[in-house]
Amino acid sequence: MNILREFRRIKKRSMPVRILLILIFSVILIINTYAWFNANEPVNMSGLEADVTPWDVRYYVDDKEVLDESVTFTIDELYPGMPDREDTVRIYNMGATSTSITYELTSVKIFGQDMLDQLKENGIIQTEGNTTHIFADDTKYPFDISYTYDKTRLDGEYVDDETTPNAGATFQFHASWEYQGNGTDEEILARDILDTMFGQNAYEYYQNEENDSSKAIEITVKITSSMIRPNT
């Protein structure tokens, strides 16, 4: 309603009607003003409660906490007959909420060259259960490198391995390069050729001062944890 227009019309009416209409418009104006002030005042809400569920997952490598979800494994001394290598990542659920864990191979570098896409395209990477063999074709790669894990879900808050076994998970990285080995004469000969080729590549990589000698092989796995929300 346009109040000013109505006021102009009032002038054409009789005095009693004018007084009555002015009183009505005044009441409307007061009500609207009161409603506007109430709408702009802060709203206080009481009696509401919210439960905040603690959730925290921590990663440890060699008893040192890893702050990044991506864990990188490096091999410096790569040669036939090298000692077997094993690294372990321990994952602990530090809150009461259950956690889902996924493991994703995100990078594979051999002598500084990224090989992940090529390995995937050629079907060299193979997964059996909880174990992934990165160089599964031993006719093309003489070394055996793989990773495995025991859980994809954590339940409860971790205290120790004995009292809360479901609240901790273990992720392990394995690497070995067997020298010669068993098989037919043809298999042994083929393996010797592979050993010689990769051994020569390793030697040339180490001789180049521009290369990082501590990263003959560099493998990165992304370990992602996510909260499992309870059904409501």
CSV table of C-alpha atoms in Angstrom, one decimal:
chain,number,residue,atom,x,y,z
A,1,MET,CA,0.0,0.0,0.0
A,2,ASN,CA,1.2,3.5,-0.9
A,3,ILE,CA,0.5,5.4,2.3
A,4,LEU,CA,1.4,8.9,0.9
A,5,ARG,CA,-1.1,8.4,-1.9
A,6,GLU,CA,-3.8,7.5,0.6
A,7,PHE,CA,-3.0,10.5,2.7
A,8,ARG,CA,-3.5,12.8,-0.3
A,9,ARG,CA,-6.9,11.2,-0.9
A,10,ILE,CA,-7.9,11.8,2.8
A,11,LYS,CA,-7.9,15.6,2.1
A,12,LYS,CA,-11.0,15.1,-0.1
A,13,ARG,CA,-12.9,13.3,2.7
A,14,SER,CA,-14.9,14.7,5.6
A,15,MET,CA,-13.1,15.4,9.0
A,16,PRO,CA,-14.5,12.4,10.9
A,17,VAL,CA,-13.4,10.0,8.1
A,18,ARG,CA,-10.0,11.7,7.9
A,19,ILE,CA,-9.4,11.2,11.6
A,20,LEU,CA,-10.5,7.5,11.4
A,21,LEU,CA,-8.2,6.8,8.4
A,22,ILE,CA,-5.2,8.5,10.0
A,23,LEU,CA,-5.6,6.3,13.1
A,24,ILE,CA,-5.8,3.2,11.0
A,25,PHE,CA,-2.7,4.1,9.0
A,26,SER,CA,-0.8,5.0,12.2
A,27,VAL,CA,-1.6,1.5,13.7
A,28,ILE,CA,-0.4,-0.2,10.4
A,29,LEU,CA,2.8,1.9,10.4
A,30,ILE,CA,3.6,1.0,14.1
A,31,ILE,CA,3.0,-2.7,13.5
A,32,ASN,CA,5.2,-2.8,10.4
A,33,THR,CA,8.0,-0.9,12.2
A,34,TYR,CA,7.9,-3.3,15.2
A,35,ALA,CA,8.0,-6.4,12.9
A,36,TRP,CA,11.0,-4.9,11.0
A,37,PHE,CA,13.0,-4.4,14.2
A,38,ASN,CA,12.2,-7.9,15.5
A,39,ALA,CA,13.3,-9.4,12.2
A,40,ASN,CA,16.7,-7.7,12.4
A,41,GLU,CA,17.5,-8.6,16.0
A,42,PRO,CA,19.8,-11.6,16.7
A,43,VAL,CA,17.9,-14.8,17.2
A,44,ASN,CA,18.8,-16.6,20.4
A,45,MET,CA,18.4,-20.4,20.3
A,46,SER,CA,18.5,-22.5,23.4
A,47,GLY,CA,18.2,-26.2,24.1
A,48,LEU,CA,20.2,-27.3,21.1
A,49,GLU,CA,23.0,-29.9,21.5
A,50,ALA,CA,25.5,-31.3,19.1
A,51,ASP,CA,27.8,-34.3,19.5
A,52,VAL,CA,31.3,-33.7,18.0
A,53,THR,CA,32.9,-37.1,17.2
A,54,PRO,CA,36.7,-37.1,17.5
A,55,TRP,CA,38.4,-38.4,14.3
A,56,ASP,CA,42.2,-38.6,13.8
A,57,VAL,CA,44.4,-41.0,11.8
A,58,ARG,CA,48.1,-41.0,12.0
A,59,TYR,CA,50.8,-42.6,9.9
A,60,TYR,CA,54.2,-43.8,11.1
A,61,VAL,CA,57.3,-44.9,9.2
A,62,ASP,CA,60.2,-46.2,11.3
A,63,ASP,CA,58.5,-44.8,14.4
A,64,LYS,CA,58.4,-41.3,12.8
A,65,GLU,CA,55.0,-39.7,12.1
A,66,VAL,CA,54.4,-39.0,8.5
A,67,LEU,CA,52.3,-35.8,8.0
A,68,ASP,CA,51.6,-36.3,4.3
A,69,GLU,CA,49.3,-39.0,3.0
A,70,SER,CA,51.7,-39.8,0.2
A,71,VAL,CA,54.5,-42.1,1.3
A,72,THR,CA,57.6,-42.4,-0.9
A,73,PHE,CA,60.0,-45.4,-0.8
A,74,THR,CA,63.4,-45.0,-2.3
A,75,ILE,CA,66.1,-47.6,-3.1
A,76,ASP,CA,69.7,-46.3,-3.3
A,77,GLU,CA,71.8,-49.5,-3.8
A,78,LEU,CA,70.2,-51.4,-6.6
A,79,TYR,CA,72.1,-54.5,-7.9
A,80,PRO,CA,71.8,-58.2,-8.4
A,81,GLY,CA,71.9,-60.1,-5.1
A,82,MET,CA,71.1,-57.0,-3.0
A,83,PRO,CA,69.8,-57.7,0.5
A,84,ASP,CA,66.0,-57.9,0.7
A,85,ARG,CA,64.4,-54.6,1.6
A,86,GLU,CA,61.3,-54.2,3.7
A,87,ASP,CA,59.8,-50.9,4.9
A,88,THR,CA,56.7,-50.6,7.1
A,89,VAL,CA,54.1,-47.9,7.5
A,90,ARG,CA,51.8,-48.2,10.5
A,91,ILE,CA,48.4,-46.5,10.5
A,92,TYR,CA,46.6,-45.8,13.7
A,93,ASN,CA,43.0,-44.7,14.3
A,94,MET,CA,43.3,-42.1,17.1
A,95,GLY,CA,39.6,-41.4,17.4
A,96,ALA,CA,36.4,-43.3,18.1
A,97,THR,CA,35.0,-43.0,14.6
A,98,SER,CA,35.6,-45.8,12.2
A,99,THR,CA,37.9,-45.1,9.2
A,100,SER,CA,38.1,-46.4,5.7
A,101,ILE,CA,41.6,-46.6,4.1
A,102,THR,CA,42.5,-46.8,0.4
A,103,TYR,CA,46.0,-47.4,-1.1
A,104,GLU,CA,46.9,-46.0,-4.6
A,105,LEU,CA,50.1,-46.3,-6.5
A,106,THR,CA,50.8,-42.8,-7.8
A,107,SER,CA,54.4,-42.8,-9.1
A,108,VAL,CA,57.1,-45.3,-10.1
A,109,LYS,CA,60.5,-44.0,-11.2
A,110,ILE,CA,63.4,-46.1,-12.3
A,111,PHE,CA,66.7,-44.3,-12.6
A,112,GLY,CA,64.9,-41.0,-12.6
A,113,GLN,CA,62.4,-41.9,-15.3
A,114,ASP,CA,58.7,-42.0,-14.6
A,115,MET,CA,57.4,-45.5,-15.6
A,116,LEU,CA,54.0,-45.7,-14.1
A,117,ASP,CA,51.9,-45.2,-17.2
A,118,GLN,CA,54.1,-47.5,-19.3
A,119,LEU,CA,53.9,-50.2,-16.6
A,120,LYS,CA,50.1,-49.9,-16.5
A,121,GLU,CA,49.7,-50.0,-20.3
A,122,ASN,CA,51.8,-53.1,-20.6
A,123,GLY,CA,50.0,-54.9,-17.7
A,124,ILE,CA,53.2,-55.2,-15.7
A,125,ILE,CA,51.5,-54.0,-12.5
A,126,GLN,CA,49.4,-56.8,-11.1
A,127,THR,CA,47.3,-57.0,-7.9
A,128,GLU,CA,46.5,-60.2,-6.1
A,129,GLY,CA,44.3,-59.7,-3.0
A,130,ASN,CA,46.0,-57.1,-0.8
A,131,THR,CA,49.3,-57.4,-2.6
A,132,THR,CA,50.4,-55.3,-5.6
A,133,HIS,CA,53.4,-56.5,-7.6
A,134,ILE,CA,54.8,-53.5,-9.4
A,135,PHE,CA,57.2,-55.4,-11.7
A,136,ALA,CA,55.2,-58.7,-12.1
A,137,ASP,CA,56.8,-59.7,-15.4
A,138,ASP,CA,60.2,-61.3,-14.5
A,139,THR,CA,61.0,-61.6,-18.2
A,140,LYS,CA,61.3,-57.8,-18.5
A,141,TYR,CA,62.4,-56.8,-15.0
A,142,PRO,CA,64.9,-58.8,-12.9
A,143,PHE,CA,63.8,-57.3,-9.5
A,144,ASP,CA,60.7,-58.0,-7.4
A,145,ILE,CA,59.1,-54.9,-5.8
A,146,SER,CA,55.7,-55.0,-4.2
A,147,TYR,CA,53.5,-53.6,-1.4
A,148,THR,CA,50.9,-55.2,0.7
A,149,TYR,CA,48.5,-54.2,3.5
A,150,ASP,CA,46.4,-56.0,6.1
A,151,LYS,CA,43.3,-53.7,6.5
A,152,THR,CA,41.1,-51.3,4.6
A,153,ARG,CA,39.0,-50.4,7.7
A,154,LEU,CA,39.9,-49.3,11.2
A,155,ASP,CA,37.5,-49.5,14.1
A,156,GLY,CA,37.8,-48.0,17.6
A,157,GLU,CA,40.5,-45.8,19.1
A,158,TYR,CA,44.0,-47.2,19.0
A,159,VAL,CA,45.7,-48.1,22.3
A,160,ASP,CA,48.0,-50.9,21.4
A,161,ASP,CA,48.2,-53.9,19.0
A,162,GLU,CA,46.9,-56.4,21.6
A,163,THR,CA,43.9,-54.7,23.1
A,164,THR,CA,42.8,-52.7,20.0
A,165,PRO,CA,43.9,-54.8,17.0
A,166,ASN,CA,41.2,-53.5,14.7
A,167,ALA,CA,42.3,-49.9,15.3
A,168,GLY,CA,45.7,-50.3,13.6
A,169,ALA,CA,46.8,-51.3,10.1
A,170,THR,CA,50.1,-52.2,8.6
A,171,PHE,CA,51.4,-51.3,5.1
A,172,GLN,CA,54.6,-53.0,3.9
A,173,PHE,CA,56.9,-52.4,1.0
A,174,HIS,CA,59.1,-55.2,-0.3
A,175,ALA,CA,62.1,-55.1,-2.7
A,176,SER,CA,64.5,-57.8,-3.8
A,177,TRP,CA,66.8,-58.7,-6.7
A,178,GLU,CA,67.7,-62.3,-6.7
A,179,TYR,CA,71.0,-63.2,-8.4
A,180,GLN,CA,70.8,-66.0,-10.9
A,181,GLY,CA,68.3,-68.4,-9.3
A,182,ASN,CA,66.8,-71.6,-10.5
A,183,GLY,CA,65.4,-72.6,-13.8
A,184,THR,CA,66.3,-74.1,-17.2
A,185,ASP,CA,69.5,-73.0,-18.9
A,186,GLU,CA,67.5,-70.7,-21.2
A,187,GLU,CA,65.7,-69.1,-18.3
A,188,ILE,CA,69.0,-68.6,-16.4
A,189,LEU,CA,70.6,-67.1,-19.5
A,190,ALA,CA,67.7,-64.8,-20.1
A,191,ARG,CA,67.9,-63.7,-16.5
A,192,ASP,CA,71.6,-63.1,-16.8
A,193,ILE,CA,71.0,-60.8,-19.8
A,194,LEU,CA,68.4,-58.8,-17.8
A,195,ASP,CA,70.7,-58.6,-14.8
A,196,THR,CA,73.5,-57.3,-17.0
A,197,MET,CA,71.3,-54.7,-18.7
A,198,PHE,CA,69.8,-53.3,-15.6
A,199,GLY,CA,73.1,-53.6,-13.7
A,200,GLN,CA,74.7,-51.5,-16.5
A,201,ASN,CA,71.9,-48.9,-16.3
A,202,ALA,CA,72.3,-48.7,-12.6
A,203,TYR,CA,76.1,-48.2,-12.9
A,204,GLU,CA,75.6,-45.4,-15.5
A,205,TYR,CA,73.0,-43.7,-13.3
A,206,TYR,CA,75.3,-43.7,-10.3
A,207,GLN,CA,78.2,-42.4,-12.4
A,208,ASN,CA,76.3,-39.3,-13.4
A,209,GLU,CA,76.8,-36.7,-10.7
A,210,GLU,CA,73.6,-34.9,-11.8
A,211,ASN,CA,71.5,-37.9,-10.7
A,212,ASP,CA,70.3,-38.4,-7.1
A,213,SER,CA,72.2,-41.6,-6.2
A,214,SER,CA,69.8,-42.2,-3.3
A,215,LYS,CA,66.8,-42.6,-5.7
A,216,ALA,CA,67.7,-45.4,-8.1
A,217,ILE,CA,64.1,-46.5,-7.7
A,218,GLU,CA,61.5,-44.2,-6.2
A,219,ILE,CA,57.9,-45.4,-5.6
A,220,THR,CA,55.1,-43.3,-4.1
A,221,VAL,CA,51.9,-44.7,-2.7
A,222,LYS,CA,49.0,-42.5,-1.6
A,223,ILE,CA,47.3,-43.7,1.6
A,224,THR,CA,44.0,-42.0,2.1
A,225,SER,CA,41.8,-42.3,5.1
A,226,SER,CA,38.2,-41.2,5.3
A,227,MET,CA,35.6,-41.1,8.1
A,228,ILE,CA,32.9,-43.8,8.0
A,229,ARG,CA,29.8,-42.0,9.2
A,230,PRO,CA,27.4,-44.2,11.3
A,231,ASN,CA,24.0,-45.0,9.9
A,232,THR,CA,21.3,-42.6,11.1
